[in-house]
């Protein structure tokens, strides 16, 4: 790490405070490829945004020529290729660091044609000359409020769990909201030096409907006069230690208790600073700061309620310099909102409220590229968490480097949208368990991911045997992911709701950070080759069964295939210790009926009725799972007259099959099986009305599944094909996520529980089976006599 020395220009009485050391390469990342800049300068914080291209490795698969394939040759080859992707960087730091930070940026700005930097915020005029001198860029000022709204719309659309409710004294103080499919209309209360209140009705339609001169500047100014403390954060620290009842006059101080006829409790503030007129009495700085914070927060809360009711809005977001994620501030505003609206309106806060202005300024400068036509995702590997600073620095470095907060967002290749079959997208919650609210579950899963780290590192190195530096990169990955897990142990709310999905996604982001795009690539390659050898035998065995026997064998085979999951330690231990463990062994491991969740009889009865029009199947693992489990099941659906859409990951995650791998596997199976050969058609290459088997990317790069962020092309296929059956397979997709998802059509959720702790939580045991067949309320299925088709 290269370090630079920062002269803060602040003398707080400590000799080392003037020269603070920080690792700039950890903060200003990918500057050499920076293309566009924006800056938002407030009274004490500077927020910088820039767009860069990031070079990273991707794992590509390419099919061999089957005609020239000899015995023992792999089905496909794997190559590591370099690709460029777009990334947004947002960095927040104290104004005391601005000169040195600009120096560092200037020294590392190469290969850029950027001539202009977009600027907003009250400090944009103050620092205009300095920015132009340091960066040799022309400063183009943008309207602060327009930038604020644009930034707010952007984070609400693109960042999962951006908004949250603050509940003091709850097991989880932060209650995160899911991304709403329609974010408008809403009220935004921006608390800077003063208060501005905006009604936002669409992407470009908003108006300032009110405001107040009593805001963050009031707290800072009066606080400085009362306590002689000049720094805003120090005032907040004082307030967090204070007791406002020593300064404020309460209802019970006037009436001796509550004022029941007016509905006023005795602990309610009747007069802010009402006790301070007492002669010859000293009041502590902490108590005065707390009283002041309550006074201003209550005033803002009441104002917000009045405007929310005036405009008939229930979504009210708070942002701006005043809040800064401070618990006392959020609690006071929340209490005020609840009191004045009797719980009808919620106070919603934003994880990245400090970045709204700079995000908006950046978007203004990038309008020719139309960033809103893409979907973006938070990169957990390069982002600080809520209320944390520089998570990858050790405590000594962090103390020296001051407050630097980072957000990175990756541009996704595909536009992501809701699955059209979600019954109520606004209430859909992907994750089954919120670990931030369940301490026992949180500790267990954090321990699991820590324990699995050695195995992930080992497989990452093994996936790149020809690269000698792979071991060094793998250790860097280990270090970074360990730091992330430590952060989440102490701050489970850092990146929103903590779930098994977010832990898996964070690990994938960290692996990609150090150029391990597919640690399981060679494992998948070997398992796919092995499973293909048994496909024809498996199909032949199924064809010899009676119709009813075959339906059960197909389900049992699909469940047995799902056992082969390298993401489950109980399974990976077996697979590593016993390479001969195979499909028939997995069947013997399965729980006997009745299963833990068993709706098989209802499913069998449904199969006696007419075929489904089209089934959407979210597939899971490579190898035995997809080849010997999924394809025979799909083959049966096709023979019944049902079209099938197979949705697989766009990018690698664990040993999940990717879309590019699935295309090769399907071609190979079609060469062996007439049924698949006749109907096999790749959607992207030959979209014709007669196609009965379509392969589509899900848009996901995770072992779990968020049905609110799927590839727009997939959503279009779902509508065009009139999908009436959704099948979700696997522990990650059907247990950790979507277990409670309600769809507007029939659905099958199937999984084998390969974690003993989770099985115990659900009332089962290791290798218990979940087979959920669900029919939405009011939905009628026909079970009249129907002659099943026997595959030949």
PDB file of N, CA, C and O in Angstrom, residues 668-725:
ATOM      1  N   UNK A 668     -25.496 -31.079 -25.996  1.00  0.00           N
ATOM      2  CA  UNK A 668     -24.943 -32.431 -25.859  1.00  0.00           C
ATOM      3  C   UNK A 668     -26.057 -33.433 -25.547  1.00  0.00           C
ATOM      4  O   UNK A 668     -26.086 -34.542 -26.085  1.00  0.00           O
ATOM      5  N   UNK A 669     -26.973 -33.049 -24.681  1.00  0.00           N
ATOM      6  CA  UNK A 669     -28.092 -33.939 -24.346  1.00  0.00           C
ATOM      7  C   UNK A 669     -28.990 -34.137 -25.563  1.00  0.00           C
ATOM      8  O   UNK A 669     -29.478 -35.246 -25.813  1.00  0.00           O
ATOM      9  N   UNK A 670     -29.200 -33.067 -26.335  1.00  0.00           N
ATOM     10  CA  UNK A 670     -30.026 -33.184 -27.544  1.00  0.00           C
ATOM     11  C   UNK A 670     -29.419 -34.176 -28.525  1.00  0.00           C
ATOM     12  O   UNK A 670     -30.142 -34.873 -29.249  1.00  0.00           O
ATOM     13  N   UNK A 671     -28.091 -34.272 -28.560  1.00  0.00           N
ATOM     14  CA  UNK A 671     -27.427 -35.224 -29.454  1.00  0.00           C
ATOM     15  C   UNK A 671     -27.656 -36.662 -29.008  1.00  0.00           C
ATOM     16  O   UNK A 671     -27.538 -37.598 -29.806  1.00  0.00           O
ATOM     17  N   UNK A 672     -28.026 -36.847 -27.728  1.00  0.00           N
ATOM     18  CA  UNK A 672     -28.232 -38.189 -27.184  1.00  0.00           C
ATOM     19  C   UNK A 672     -29.701 -38.560 -27.065  1.00  0.00           C
ATOM     20  O   UNK A 672     -30.033 -39.731 -26.916  1.00  0.00           O
ATOM     21  N   UNK A 673     -30.594 -37.561 -27.099  1.00  0.00           N
ATOM     22  CA  UNK A 673     -31.996 -37.821 -26.773  1.00  0.00           C
ATOM     23  C   UNK A 673     -32.901 -37.150 -27.790  1.00  0.00           C
ATOM     24  O   UNK A 673     -32.844 -35.927 -27.980  1.00  0.00           O
ATOM     25  N   UNK A 674     -33.752 -37.924 -28.433  1.00  0.00           N
ATOM     26  CA  UNK A 674     -34.592 -37.422 -29.513  1.00  0.00           C
ATOM     27  C   UNK A 674     -35.613 -36.399 -29.026  1.00  0.00           C
ATOM     28  O   UNK A 674     -35.895 -35.412 -29.711  1.00  0.00           O
ATOM     29  N   UNK A 675     -36.173 -36.631 -27.833  1.00  0.00           N
ATOM     30  CA  UNK A 675     -37.187 -35.706 -27.308  1.00  0.00           C
ATOM     31  C   UNK A 675     -36.595 -34.302 -27.165  1.00  0.00           C
ATOM     32  O   UNK A 675     -37.184 -33.309 -27.616  1.00  0.00           O
ATOM     33  N   UNK A 676     -35.435 -34.212 -26.539  1.00  0.00           N
ATOM     34  CA  UNK A 676     -34.794 -32.901 -26.346  1.00  0.00           C
ATOM     35  C   UNK A 676     -34.325 -32.351 -27.688  1.00  0.00           C
ATOM     36  O   UNK A 676     -34.413 -31.147 -27.953  1.00  0.00           O
ATOM     37  N   UNK A 677     -33.848 -33.228 -28.562  1.00  0.00           N
ATOM     38  CA  UNK A 677     -33.345 -32.790 -29.864  1.00  0.00           C
ATOM     39  C   UNK A 677     -34.432 -32.098 -30.669  1.00  0.00           C
ATOM     40  O   UNK A 677     -34.224 -31.071 -31.311  1.00  0.00           O
ATOM     41  N   UNK A 678     -35.642 -32.674 -30.622  1.00  0.00           N
ATOM     42  CA  UNK A 678     -36.745 -32.137 -31.426  1.00  0.00           C
ATOM     43  C   UNK A 678     -37.147 -30.748 -30.945  1.00  0.00           C
ATOM     44  O   UNK A 678     -37.435 -29.851 -31.742  1.00  0.00           O
ATOM     45  N   UNK A 679     -37.159 -30.574 -29.635  1.00  0.00           N
ATOM     46  CA  UNK A 679     -37.690 -29.307 -29.099  1.00  0.00           C
ATOM     47  C   UNK A 679     -36.608 -28.310 -28.740  1.00  0.00           C
ATOM     48  O   UNK A 679     -36.907 -27.150 -28.467  1.00  0.00           O
ATOM     49  N   UNK A 680     -35.322 -28.753 -28.719  1.00  0.00           N
ATOM     50  CA  UNK A 680     -34.262 -27.871 -28.241  1.00  0.00           C
ATOM     51  C   UNK A 680     -34.062 -26.708 -29.221  1.00  0.00           C
ATOM     52  O   UNK A 680     -33.817 -26.891 -30.395  1.00  0.00           O
ATOM     53  N   UNK A 681     -34.201 -25.559 -28.680  1.00  0.00           N
ATOM     54  CA  UNK A 681     -33.978 -24.358 -29.478  1.00  0.00           C
ATOM     55  C   UNK A 681     -33.459 -23.274 -28.565  1.00  0.00           C
ATOM     56  O   UNK A 681     -33.995 -23.050 -27.492  1.00  0.00           O
ATOM     57  N   UNK A 682     -32.404 -22.631 -28.922  1.00  0.00           N
ATOM     58  CA  UNK A 682     -31.842 -21.565 -28.077  1.00  0.00           C
ATOM     59  C   UNK A 682     -32.597 -20.275 -28.343  1.00  0.00           C
ATOM     60  O   UNK A 682     -32.657 -19.802 -29.477  1.00  0.00           O
ATOM     61  N   UNK A 683     -33.167 -19.702 -27.331  1.00  0.00           N
ATOM     62  CA  UNK A 683     -34.007 -18.513 -27.470  1.00  0.00           C
ATOM     63  C   UNK A 683     -33.266 -17.372 -28.151  1.00  0.00           C
ATOM     64  O   UNK A 683     -33.803 -16.656 -28.976  1.00  0.00           O
ATOM     65  N   UNK A 684     -31.994 -17.195 -27.797  1.00  0.00           N
ATOM     66  CA  UNK A 684     -31.263 -16.048 -28.312  1.00  0.00           C
ATOM     67  C   UNK A 684     -30.934 -16.206 -29.800  1.00  0.00           C
ATOM     68  O   UNK A 684     -30.755 -15.226 -30.503  1.00  0.00           O
ATOM     69  N   UNK A 685     -30.836 -17.454 -30.262  1.00  0.00           N
ATOM     70  CA  UNK A 685     -30.411 -17.677 -31.642  1.00  0.00           C
ATOM     71  C   UNK A 685     -31.588 -17.854 -32.604  1.00  0.00           C
ATOM     72  O   UNK A 685     -31.564 -17.354 -33.718  1.00  0.00           O
ATOM     73  N   UNK A 686     -32.613 -18.613 -32.171  1.00  0.00           N
ATOM     74  CA  UNK A 686     -33.707 -18.958 -33.071  1.00  0.00           C
ATOM     75  C   UNK A 686     -35.061 -18.783 -32.401  1.00  0.00           C
ATOM     76  O   UNK A 686     -35.755 -19.756 -32.115  1.00  0.00           O
ATOM     77  N   UNK A 687     -35.460 -17.556 -32.103  1.00  0.00           N
ATOM     78  CA  UNK A 687     -36.758 -17.364 -31.432  1.00  0.00           C
ATOM     79  C   UNK A 687     -37.924 -17.569 -32.405  1.00  0.00           C
ATOM     80  O   UNK A 687     -38.282 -16.676 -33.152  1.00  0.00           O
ATOM     81  N   UNK A 688     -38.490 -18.765 -32.425  1.00  0.00           N
ATOM     82  CA  UNK A 688     -39.636 -19.049 -33.289  1.00  0.00           C
ATOM     83  C   UNK A 688     -40.788 -19.535 -32.424  1.00  0.00           C
ATOM     84  O   UNK A 688     -40.583 -20.051 -31.330  1.00  0.00           O
ATOM     85  N   UNK A 689     -42.021 -19.361 -32.866  1.00  0.00           N
ATOM     86  CA  UNK A 689     -43.181 -19.695 -32.026  1.00  0.00           C
ATOM     87  C   UNK A 689     -43.230 -21.153 -31.585  1.00  0.00           C
ATOM     88  O   UNK A 689     -43.816 -21.477 -30.569  1.00  0.00           O
ATOM     89  N   UNK A 690     -42.622 -22.064 -32.363  1.00  0.00           N
ATOM     90  CA  UNK A 690     -42.761 -23.485 -32.057  1.00  0.00           C
ATOM     91  C   UNK A 690     -41.793 -23.973 -30.976  1.00  0.00           C
ATOM     92  O   UNK A 690     -41.845 -25.142 -30.606  1.00  0.00           O
ATOM     93  N   UNK A 691     -40.860 -23.147 -30.563  1.00  0.00           N
ATOM     94  CA  UNK A 691     -39.855 -23.670 -29.638  1.00  0.00           C
ATOM     95  C   UNK A 691     -40.501 -24.080 -28.324  1.00  0.00           C
ATOM     96  O   UNK A 691     -41.336 -23.394 -27.774  1.00  0.00           O
ATOM     97  N   UNK A 692     -40.099 -25.248 -27.840  1.00  0.00           N
ATOM     98  CA  UNK A 692     -40.702 -25.822 -26.641  1.00  0.00           C
ATOM     99  C   UNK A 692     -39.746 -25.814 -25.459  1.00  0.00           C
ATOM    100  O   UNK A 692     -40.142 -26.064 -24.337  1.00  0.00           O
ATOM    101  N   UNK A 693     -38.463 -25.600 -25.741  1.00  0.00           N
ATOM    102  CA  UNK A 693     -37.469 -25.529 -24.675  1.00  0.00           C
ATOM    103  C   UNK A 693     -36.613 -24.300 -24.911  1.00  0.00           C
ATOM    104  O   UNK A 693     -35.945 -24.186 -25.937  1.00  0.00           O
ATOM    105  N   UNK A 694     -36.660 -23.377 -23.985  1.00  0.00           N
ATOM    106  CA  UNK A 694     -35.963 -22.100 -24.120  1.00  0.00           C
ATOM    107  C   UNK A 694     -34.983 -21.928 -22.979  1.00  0.00           C
ATOM    108  O   UNK A 694     -35.320 -22.178 -21.821  1.00  0.00           O
ATOM    109  N   UNK A 695     -33.784 -21.495 -23.292  1.00  0.00           N
ATOM    110  CA  UNK A 695     -32.763 -21.225 -22.287  1.00  0.00           C
ATOM    111  C   UNK A 695     -32.596 -19.717 -22.160  1.00  0.00           C
ATOM    112  O   UNK A 695     -32.340 -19.037 -23.151  1.00  0.00           O
ATOM    113  N   UNK A 696     -32.765 -19.198 -20.960  1.00  0.00           N
ATOM    114  CA  UNK A 696     -32.710 -17.750 -20.739  1.00  0.00           C
ATOM    115  C   UNK A 696     -31.867 -17.464 -19.504  1.00  0.00           C
ATOM    116  O   UNK A 696     -31.914 -18.200 -18.517  1.00  0.00           O
ATOM    117  N   UNK A 697     -31.123 -16.379 -19.565  1.00  0.00           N
ATOM    118  CA  UNK A 697     -30.362 -15.938 -18.394  1.00  0.00           C
ATOM    119  C   UNK A 697     -31.313 -15.335 -17.365  1.00  0.00           C
ATOM    120  O   UNK A 697     -32.230 -14.600 -17.714  1.00  0.00           O
ATOM    121  N   UNK A 698     -31.052 -15.634 -16.100  1.00  0.00           N
ATOM    122  CA  UNK A 698     -31.903 -15.075 -15.040  1.00  0.00           C
ATOM    123  C   UNK A 698     -31.496 -13.649 -14.685  1.00  0.00           C
ATOM    124  O   UNK A 698     -32.271 -12.910 -14.085  1.00  0.00           O
ATOM    125  N   UNK A 699     -30.263 -13.253 -15.027  1.00  0.00           N
ATOM    126  CA  UNK A 699     -29.757 -11.954 -14.599  1.00  0.00           C
ATOM    127  C   UNK A 699     -29.071 -12.020 -13.249  1.00  0.00           C
ATOM    128  O   UNK A 699     -28.525 -11.031 -12.770  1.00  0.00           O
ATOM    129  N   UNK A 700     -29.070 -13.191 -12.620  1.00  0.00           N
ATOM    130  CA  UNK A 700     -28.512 -13.354 -11.273  1.00  0.00           C
ATOM    131  C   UNK A 700     -27.075 -13.855 -11.335  1.00  0.00           C
ATOM    132  O   UNK A 700     -26.685 -14.572 -12.262  1.00  0.00           O
ATOM    133  N   UNK A 701     -26.298 -13.477 -10.323  1.00  0.00           N
ATOM    134  CA  UNK A 701     -24.940 -13.994 -10.146  1.00  0.00           C
ATOM    135  C   UNK A 701     -24.784 -14.497  -8.724  1.00  0.00           C
ATOM    136  O   UNK A 701     -23.729 -14.354  -8.109  1.00  0.00           O
ATOM    137  N   UNK A 702     -25.846 -15.084  -8.209  1.00  0.00           N
ATOM    138  CA  UNK A 702     -25.891 -15.469  -6.806  1.00  0.00           C
ATOM    139  C   UNK A 702     -26.438 -16.882  -6.672  1.00  0.00           C
ATOM    140  O   UNK A 702     -27.233 -17.332  -7.499  1.00  0.00           O
ATOM    141  N   UNK A 703     -26.042 -17.607  -5.607  1.00  0.00           N
ATOM    142  CA  UNK A 703     -26.648 -18.915  -5.343  1.00  0.00           C
ATOM    143  C   UNK A 703     -28.095 -18.801  -4.874  1.00  0.00           C
ATOM    144  O   UNK A 703     -28.809 -19.788  -4.833  1.00  0.00           O
ATOM    145  N   UNK A 704     -28.490 -17.589  -4.490  1.00  0.00           N
ATOM    146  CA  UNK A 704     -29.872 -17.336  -4.080  1.00  0.00           C
ATOM    147  C   UNK A 704     -30.610 -16.642  -5.220  1.00  0.00           C
ATOM    148  O   UNK A 704     -30.047 -16.419  -6.281  1.00  0.00           O
ATOM    149  N   UNK A 705     -31.860 -16.284  -4.998  1.00  0.00           N
ATOM    150  CA  UNK A 705     -32.671 -15.756  -6.087  1.00  0.00           C
ATOM    151  C   UNK A 705     -33.571 -14.637  -5.589  1.00  0.00           C
ATOM    152  O   UNK A 705     -34.387 -14.836  -4.689  1.00  0.00           O
ATOM    153  N   UNK A 706     -33.414 -13.469  -6.172  1.00  0.00           N
ATOM    154  CA  UNK A 706     -34.266 -12.324  -5.878  1.00  0.00           C
ATOM    155  C   UNK A 706     -35.196 -12.117  -7.066  1.00  0.00           C
ATOM    156  O   UNK A 706     -34.772 -11.687  -8.142  1.00  0.00           O
ATOM    157  N   UNK A 707     -36.468 -12.442  -6.885  1.00  0.00           N
ATOM    158  CA  UNK A 707     -37.429 -12.367  -7.978  1.00  0.00           C
ATOM    159  C   UNK A 707     -37.803 -10.933  -8.338  1.00  0.00           C
ATOM    160  O   UNK A 707     -38.560 -10.722  -9.294  1.00  0.00           O
ATOM    161  N   UNK A 708     -37.289  -9.963  -7.605  1.00  0.00           N
ATOM    162  CA  UNK A 708     -37.538  -8.562  -7.954  1.00  0.00           C
ATOM    163  C   UNK A 708     -36.409  -7.980  -8.802  1.00  0.00           C
ATOM    164  O   UNK A 708     -36.483  -6.827  -9.225  1.00  0.00           O
ATOM    165  N   UNK A 709     -35.359  -8.773  -9.048  1.00  0.00           N
ATOM    166  CA  UNK A 709     -34.229  -8.309  -9.862  1.00  0.00           C
ATOM    167  C   UNK A 709     -33.841  -9.420 -10.848  1.00  0.00           C
ATOM    168  O   UNK A 709     -32.854 -10.124 -10.677  1.00  0.00           O
ATOM    169  N   UNK A 710     -34.690  -9.539 -11.881  1.00  0.00           N
ATOM    170  CA  UNK A 710     -34.464 -10.549 -12.916  1.00  0.00           C
ATOM    171  C   UNK A 710     -34.259  -9.872 -14.265  1.00  0.00           C
ATOM    172  O   UNK A 710     -34.721  -8.750 -14.506  1.00  0.00           O
ATOM    173  N   UNK A 711     -33.577 -10.587 -15.149  1.00  0.00           N
ATOM    174  CA  UNK A 711     -33.302 -10.089 -16.484  1.00  0.00           C
ATOM    175  C   UNK A 711     -34.605  -9.668 -17.181  1.00  0.00           C
ATOM    176  O   UNK A 711     -35.597 -10.406 -17.190  1.00  0.00           O
ATOM    177  N   UNK A 712     -34.583  -8.487 -17.759  1.00  0.00           N
ATOM    178  CA  UNK A 712     -35.767  -7.967 -18.441  1.00  0.00           C
ATOM    179  C   UNK A 712     -36.194  -8.881 -19.590  1.00  0.00           C
ATOM    180  O   UNK A 712     -37.399  -9.014 -19.884  1.00  0.00           O
ATOM    181  N   UNK A 713     -35.217  -9.525 -20.252  1.00  0.00           N
ATOM    182  CA  UNK A 713     -35.547 -10.453 -21.337  1.00  0.00           C
ATOM    183  C   UNK A 713     -36.349 -11.635 -20.788  1.00  0.00           C
ATOM    184  O   UNK A 713     -37.333 -12.074 -21.393  1.00  0.00           O
ATOM    185  N   UNK A 714     -35.944 -12.161 -19.634  1.00  0.00           N
ATOM    186  CA  UNK A 714     -36.669 -13.262 -19.011  1.00  0.00           C
ATOM    187  C   UNK A 714     -38.104 -12.846 -18.697  1.00  0.00           C
ATOM    188  O   UNK A 714     -39.046 -13.609 -18.936  1.00  0.00           O
ATOM    189  N   UNK A 715     -38.279 -11.641 -18.143  1.00  0.00           N
ATOM    190  CA  UNK A 715     -39.630 -11.162 -17.835  1.00  0.00           C
ATOM    191  C   UNK A 715     -40.484 -11.102 -19.096  1.00  0.00           C
ATOM    192  O   UNK A 715     -41.677 -11.445 -19.068  1.00  0.00           O
ATOM    193  N   UNK A 716     -39.868 -10.694 -20.216  1.00  0.00           N
ATOM    194  CA  UNK A 716     -40.598 -10.657 -21.481  1.00  0.00           C
ATOM    195  C   UNK A 716     -41.024 -12.037 -21.945  1.00  0.00           C
ATOM    196  O   UNK A 716     -42.141 -12.229 -22.433  1.00  0.00           O
ATOM    197  N   UNK A 717     -40.129 -13.022 -21.778  1.00  0.00           N
ATOM    198  CA  UNK A 717     -40.449 -14.402 -22.156  1.00  0.00           C
ATOM    199  C   UNK A 717     -41.605 -14.927 -21.312  1.00  0.00           C
ATOM    200  O   UNK A 717     -42.508 -15.607 -21.816  1.00  0.00           O
ATOM    201  N   UNK A 718     -41.585 -14.603 -20.023  1.00  0.00           N
ATOM    202  CA  UNK A 718     -42.649 -15.055 -19.115  1.00  0.00           C
ATOM    203  C   UNK A 718     -44.005 -14.540 -19.596  1.00  0.00           C
ATOM    204  O   UNK A 718     -45.005 -15.272 -19.601  1.00  0.00           O
ATOM    205  N   UNK A 719     -44.038 -13.284 -20.009  1.00  0.00           N
ATOM    206  CA  UNK A 719     -45.304 -12.713 -20.492  1.00  0.00           C
ATOM    207  C   UNK A 719     -45.712 -13.338 -21.832  1.00  0.00           C
ATOM    208  O   UNK A 719     -46.870 -13.706 -22.034  1.00  0.00           O
ATOM    209  N   UNK A 720     -44.756 -13.436 -22.756  1.00  0.00           N
ATOM    210  CA  UNK A 720     -45.070 -13.937 -24.089  1.00  0.00           C
ATOM    211  C   UNK A 720     -45.550 -15.389 -24.065  1.00  0.00           C
ATOM    212  O   UNK A 720     -46.447 -15.772 -24.819  1.00  0.00           O
ATOM    213  N   UNK A 721     -44.950 -16.199 -23.182  1.00  0.00           N
ATOM    214  CA  UNK A 721     -45.283 -17.627 -23.147  1.00  0.00           C
ATOM    215  C   UNK A 721     -46.448 -17.937 -22.210  1.00  0.00           C
ATOM    216  O   UNK A 721     -46.849 -19.093 -22.096  1.00  0.00           O
ATOM    217  N   UNK A 722     -46.943 -16.923 -21.518  1.00  0.00           N
ATOM    218  CA  UNK A 722     -48.062 -17.124 -20.586  1.00  0.00           C
ATOM    219  C   UNK A 722     -47.726 -18.231 -19.569  1.00  0.00           C
ATOM    220  O   UNK A 722     -48.472 -19.219 -19.420  1.00  0.00           O
ATOM    221  N   UNK A 723     -46.599 -18.063 -18.899  1.00  0.00           N
ATOM    222  CA  UNK A 723     -46.137 -19.048 -17.916  1.00  0.00           C
ATOM    223  C   UNK A 723     -47.209 -19.252 -16.850  1.00  0.00           C
ATOM    224  O   UNK A 723     -47.735 -18.295 -16.272  1.00  0.00           O
ATOM    225  N   UNK A 724     -47.552 -20.520 -16.576  1.00  0.00           N
ATOM    226  CA  UNK A 724     -48.552 -20.825 -15.551  1.00  0.00           C
ATOM    227  C   UNK A 724     -48.026 -21.780 -14.484  1.00  0.00           C
ATOM    228  O   UNK A 724     -48.779 -22.250 -13.640  1.00  0.00           O
ATOM    229  N   UNK A 725     -46.725 -22.074 -14.535  1.00  0.00           N
ATOM    230  CA  UNK A 725     -46.091 -22.896 -13.503  1.00  0.00           C
ATOM    231  C   UNK A 725     -44.664 -22.405 -13.317  1.00  0.00           C
ATOM    232  O   UNK A 725     -43.917 -22.274 -14.298  1.00  0.00           O
TER     233      UNK A 725
END
